[in-house]
Amino acid sequence: VGTSIFNELEGANKEEGIPTWSFQEVMQDLLDGETLSRIMWDDEKYIFYLDTHDEGMSPYIAVVGDDGNGWPWAPSQEDLLATDWYVA
C-alpha cells in the first residue's frame, strides 16, 4: 500500500456515484484483504487495510496517508456508525 493507490483514486468522488456502505458491511471486505476509505476523507485521502505482515503481532487495522506513511488505527464511534465507506 502506498502512494500508487491514491493515484488510482484521484478521480474517485461521491459525484461519480461510488457505492458506499456502513463499516459493518465493509468489515468482511477488510478481512478479505480489500482496502477501504470514506467519502468524508477524500480530501485527506486515507486508505485503511488489515496489516498482517508484522511478525509477532496480531493483525490490526492500519491507515496510510497520501504521503505514503502508515500507522495503526482504531475506528471512532463516528467511523463505526458512518455509511460512506467504500472499497478503495
mmCIF file with all atom_site columns, C-alpha atoms in Angstrom:
data_model
loop_
_atom_site.group_PDB
_atom_site.id
_atom_site.type_symbol
_atom_site.label_atom_id
_atom_site.label_alt_id
_atom_site.label_comp_id
_atom_site.label_asym_id
_atom_site.label_entity_id
_atom_site.label_seq_id
_atom_site.pdbx_PDB_ins_code
_atom_site.Cartn_x
_atom_site.Cartn_y
_atom_site.Cartn_z
_atom_site.occupancy
_atom_site.B_iso_or_equiv
_atom_site.pdbx_formal_charge
_atom_site.auth_seq_id
_atom_site.auth_comp_id
_atom_site.auth_asym_id
_atom_site.auth_atom_id
_atom_site.pdbx_PDB_model_num
ATOM 1  C CA . VAL A 1 1  ? 0.000   0.000   0.000  1.00 0.00 ? 1  VAL A CA 1
ATOM 2  C CA . GLY A 1 2  ? 1.414   3.382   -0.895 1.00 0.00 ? 2  GLY A CA 1
ATOM 3  C CA . THR A 1 3  ? 1.001   6.467   -2.993 1.00 0.00 ? 3  THR A CA 1
ATOM 4  C CA . SER A 1 4  ? 0.057   4.456   -6.113 1.00 0.00 ? 4  SER A CA 1
ATOM 5  C CA . ILE A 1 5  ? -3.359  3.748   -4.555 1.00 0.00 ? 5  ILE A CA 1
ATOM 6  C CA . PHE A 1 6  ? -4.003  7.473   -4.316 1.00 0.00 ? 6  PHE A CA 1
ATOM 7  C CA . ASN A 1 7  ? -3.143  7.967   -7.968 1.00 0.00 ? 7  ASN A CA 1
ATOM 8  C CA . GLU A 1 8  ? -5.822  5.388   -8.824 1.00 0.00 ? 8  GLU A CA 1
ATOM 9  C CA . LEU A 1 9  ? -8.353  7.204   -6.612 1.00 0.00 ? 9  LEU A CA 1
ATOM 10 C CA . GLU A 1 10 ? -7.580  10.646  -7.999 1.00 0.00 ? 10 GLU A CA 1
ATOM 11 C CA . GLY A 1 11 ? -10.865 10.826  -9.905 1.00 0.00 ? 11 GLY A CA 1
ATOM 12 C CA . ALA A 1 12 ? -12.942 8.953   -7.329 1.00 0.00 ? 12 ALA A CA 1
ATOM 13 C CA . ASN A 1 13 ? -15.532 11.025  -5.517 1.00 0.00 ? 13 ASN A CA 1
ATOM 14 C CA . LYS A 1 14 ? -19.155 10.927  -4.488 1.00 0.00 ? 14 LYS A CA 1
ATOM 15 C CA . GLU A 1 15 ? -20.247 12.789  -7.617 1.00 0.00 ? 15 GLU A CA 1
ATOM 16 C CA . GLU A 1 16 ? -19.117 9.782   -9.665 1.00 0.00 ? 16 GLU A CA 1
ATOM 17 C CA . GLY A 1 17 ? -21.522 7.504   -7.821 1.00 0.00 ? 17 GLY A CA 1
ATOM 18 C CA . ILE A 1 18 ? -19.170 5.339   -5.762 1.00 0.00 ? 18 ILE A CA 1
ATOM 19 C CA . PRO A 1 19 ? -21.244 2.693   -3.933 1.00 0.00 ? 19 PRO A CA 1
ATOM 20 C CA . THR A 1 20 ? -20.931 3.194   -0.175 1.00 0.00 ? 20 THR A CA 1
ATOM 21 C CA . TRP A 1 21 ? -21.714 1.044   2.839  1.00 0.00 ? 21 TRP A CA 1
ATOM 22 C CA . SER A 1 22 ? -21.639 1.037   6.629  1.00 0.00 ? 22 SER A CA 1
ATOM 23 C CA . PHE A 1 23 ? -18.469 -0.037  8.422  1.00 0.00 ? 23 PHE A CA 1
ATOM 24 C CA . GLN A 1 24 ? -20.207 -3.263  9.431  1.00 0.00 ? 24 GLN A CA 1
ATOM 25 C CA . GLU A 1 25 ? -20.926 -4.016  5.763  1.00 0.00 ? 25 GLU A CA 1
ATOM 26 C CA . VAL A 1 26 ? -17.332 -3.456  4.615  1.00 0.00 ? 26 VAL A CA 1
ATOM 27 C CA . MET A 1 27 ? -15.691 -5.251  7.560  1.00 0.00 ? 27 MET A CA 1
ATOM 28 C CA . GLN A 1 28 ? -15.666 -8.561  5.669  1.00 0.00 ? 28 GLN A CA 1
ATOM 29 C CA . ASP A 1 29 ? -14.030 -6.811  2.699  1.00 0.00 ? 29 ASP A CA 1
ATOM 30 C CA . LEU A 1 30 ? -11.323 -5.567  5.077  1.00 0.00 ? 30 LEU A CA 1
ATOM 31 C CA . LEU A 1 31 ? -10.801 -9.100  6.428  1.00 0.00 ? 31 LEU A CA 1
ATOM 32 C CA . ASP A 1 32 ? -10.613 -10.377 2.833  1.00 0.00 ? 32 ASP A CA 1
ATOM 33 C CA . GLY A 1 33 ? -7.704  -8.026  2.088  1.00 0.00 ? 33 GLY A CA 1
ATOM 34 C CA . GLU A 1 34 ? -9.525  -5.107  0.442  1.00 0.00 ? 34 GLU A CA 1
ATOM 35 C CA . THR A 1 35 ? -8.542  -1.508  1.165  1.00 0.00 ? 35 THR A CA 1
ATOM 36 C CA . LEU A 1 36 ? -11.198 0.913   2.400  1.00 0.00 ? 36 LEU A CA 1
ATOM 37 C CA . SER A 1 37 ? -11.776 4.620   2.627  1.00 0.00 ? 37 SER A CA 1
ATOM 38 C CA . ARG A 1 38 ? -14.585 7.062   3.394  1.00 0.00 ? 38 ARG A CA 1
ATOM 39 C CA . ILE A 1 39 ? -16.139 9.685   1.125  1.00 0.00 ? 39 ILE A CA 1
ATOM 40 C CA . MET A 1 40 ? -15.743 12.136  4.022  1.00 0.00 ? 40 MET A CA 1
ATOM 41 C CA . TRP A 1 41 ? -11.956 11.730  3.789  1.00 0.00 ? 41 TRP A CA 1
ATOM 42 C CA . ASP A 1 42 ? -11.467 12.116  0.039  1.00 0.00 ? 42 ASP A CA 1
ATOM 43 C CA . ASP A 1 43 ? -9.652  15.423  0.571  1.00 0.00 ? 43 ASP A CA 1
ATOM 44 C CA . GLU A 1 44 ? -7.220  13.828  3.027  1.00 0.00 ? 44 GLU A CA 1
ATOM 45 C CA . LYS A 1 45 ? -7.047  10.536  1.088  1.00 0.00 ? 45 LYS A CA 1
ATOM 46 C CA . TYR A 1 46 ? -6.686  7.985   3.868  1.00 0.00 ? 46 TYR A CA 1
ATOM 47 C CA . ILE A 1 47 ? -6.703  4.288   2.945  1.00 0.00 ? 47 ILE A CA 1
ATOM 48 C CA . PHE A 1 48 ? -7.412  1.580   5.535  1.00 0.00 ? 48 PHE A CA 1
ATOM 49 C CA . TYR A 1 49 ? -6.276  -2.025  5.335  1.00 0.00 ? 49 TYR A CA 1
ATOM 50 C CA . LEU A 1 50 ? -5.721  -5.070  7.532  1.00 0.00 ? 50 LEU A CA 1
ATOM 51 C CA . ASP A 1 51 ? -1.994  -5.328  8.292  1.00 0.00 ? 51 ASP A CA 1
ATOM 52 C CA . THR A 1 52 ? -0.938  -8.947  8.761  1.00 0.00 ? 52 THR A CA 1
ATOM 53 C CA . HIS A 1 53 ? 2.766   -8.543  7.989  1.00 0.00 ? 53 HIS A CA 1
ATOM 54 C CA . ASP A 1 54 ? 4.252   -7.563  11.362 1.00 0.00 ? 54 ASP A CA 1
ATOM 55 C CA . GLU A 1 55 ? 5.866   -10.662 12.833 1.00 0.00 ? 55 GLU A CA 1
ATOM 56 C CA . GLY A 1 56 ? 4.897   -11.369 16.416 1.00 0.00 ? 56 GLY A CA 1
ATOM 57 C CA . MET A 1 57 ? 1.824   -9.112  16.226 1.00 0.00 ? 57 MET A CA 1
ATOM 58 C CA . SER A 1 58 ? -1.811  -9.933  15.710 1.00 0.00 ? 58 SER A CA 1
ATOM 59 C CA . PRO A 1 59 ? -3.379  -8.476  12.571 1.00 0.00 ? 59 PRO A CA 1
ATOM 60 C CA . TYR A 1 60 ? -4.558  -4.882  13.017 1.00 0.00 ? 60 TYR A CA 1
ATOM 61 C CA . ILE A 1 61 ? -6.300  -2.173  11.032 1.00 0.00 ? 61 ILE A CA 1
ATOM 62 C CA . ALA A 1 62 ? -3.774  0.266   9.608  1.00 0.00 ? 62 ALA A CA 1
ATOM 63 C CA . VAL A 1 63 ? -4.144  3.537   7.750  1.00 0.00 ? 63 VAL A CA 1
ATOM 64 C CA . VAL A 1 64 ? -1.853  5.125   5.194  1.00 0.00 ? 64 VAL A CA 1
ATOM 65 C CA . GLY A 1 65 ? -1.980  8.784   4.225  1.00 0.00 ? 65 GLY A CA 1
ATOM 66 C CA . ASP A 1 66 ? -1.382  10.258  0.801  1.00 0.00 ? 66 ASP A CA 1
ATOM 67 C CA . ASP A 1 67 ? 2.239   10.841  1.844  1.00 0.00 ? 67 ASP A CA 1
ATOM 68 C CA . GLY A 1 68 ? 2.749   7.049   1.998  1.00 0.00 ? 68 GLY A CA 1
ATOM 69 C CA . ASN A 1 69 ? 3.223   6.933   5.790  1.00 0.00 ? 69 ASN A CA 1
ATOM 70 C CA . GLY A 1 70 ? 1.147   4.396   7.711  1.00 0.00 ? 70 GLY A CA 1
ATOM 71 C CA . TRP A 1 71 ? 0.153   3.737   11.316 1.00 0.00 ? 71 TRP A CA 1
ATOM 72 C CA . PRO A 1 72 ? -2.194  1.503   13.377 1.00 0.00 ? 72 PRO A CA 1
ATOM 73 C CA . TRP A 1 73 ? -5.756  2.811   13.541 1.00 0.00 ? 73 TRP A CA 1
ATOM 74 C CA . ALA A 1 74 ? -8.804  2.280   15.745 1.00 0.00 ? 74 ALA A CA 1
ATOM 75 C CA . PRO A 1 75 ? -12.202 3.440   14.457 1.00 0.00 ? 75 PRO A CA 1
ATOM 76 C CA . SER A 1 76 ? -14.051 6.170   16.343 1.00 0.00 ? 76 SER A CA 1
ATOM 77 C CA . GLN A 1 77 ? -17.765 5.987   17.144 1.00 0.00 ? 77 GLN A CA 1
ATOM 78 C CA . GLU A 1 78 ? -18.384 8.243   14.145 1.00 0.00 ? 78 GLU A CA 1
ATOM 79 C CA . ASP A 1 79 ? -16.401 5.903   11.871 1.00 0.00 ? 79 ASP A CA 1
ATOM 80 C CA . LEU A 1 80 ? -18.280 2.845   13.134 1.00 0.00 ? 80 LEU A CA 1
ATOM 81 C CA . LEU A 1 81 ? -21.673 4.463   12.501 1.00 0.00 ? 81 LEU A CA 1
ATOM 82 C CA . ALA A 1 82 ? -20.818 6.135   9.173  1.00 0.00 ? 82 ALA A CA 1
ATOM 83 C CA . THR A 1 83 ? -22.417 4.928   5.944  1.00 0.00 ? 83 THR A CA 1
ATOM 84 C CA . ASP A 1 84 ? -19.933 6.448   3.492  1.00 0.00 ? 84 ASP A CA 1
ATOM 85 C CA . TRP A 1 85 ? -17.325 3.648   3.479  1.00 0.00 ? 85 TRP A CA 1
ATOM 86 C CA . TYR A 1 86 ? -16.199 2.326   0.118  1.00 0.00 ? 86 TYR A CA 1
ATOM 87 C CA . VAL A 1 87 ? -13.771 -0.285  -1.196 1.00 0.00 ? 87 VAL A CA 1
ATOM 88 C CA . ALA A 1 88 ? -10.813 1.709   -2.496 1.00 0.00 ? 88 ALA A CA 1
#
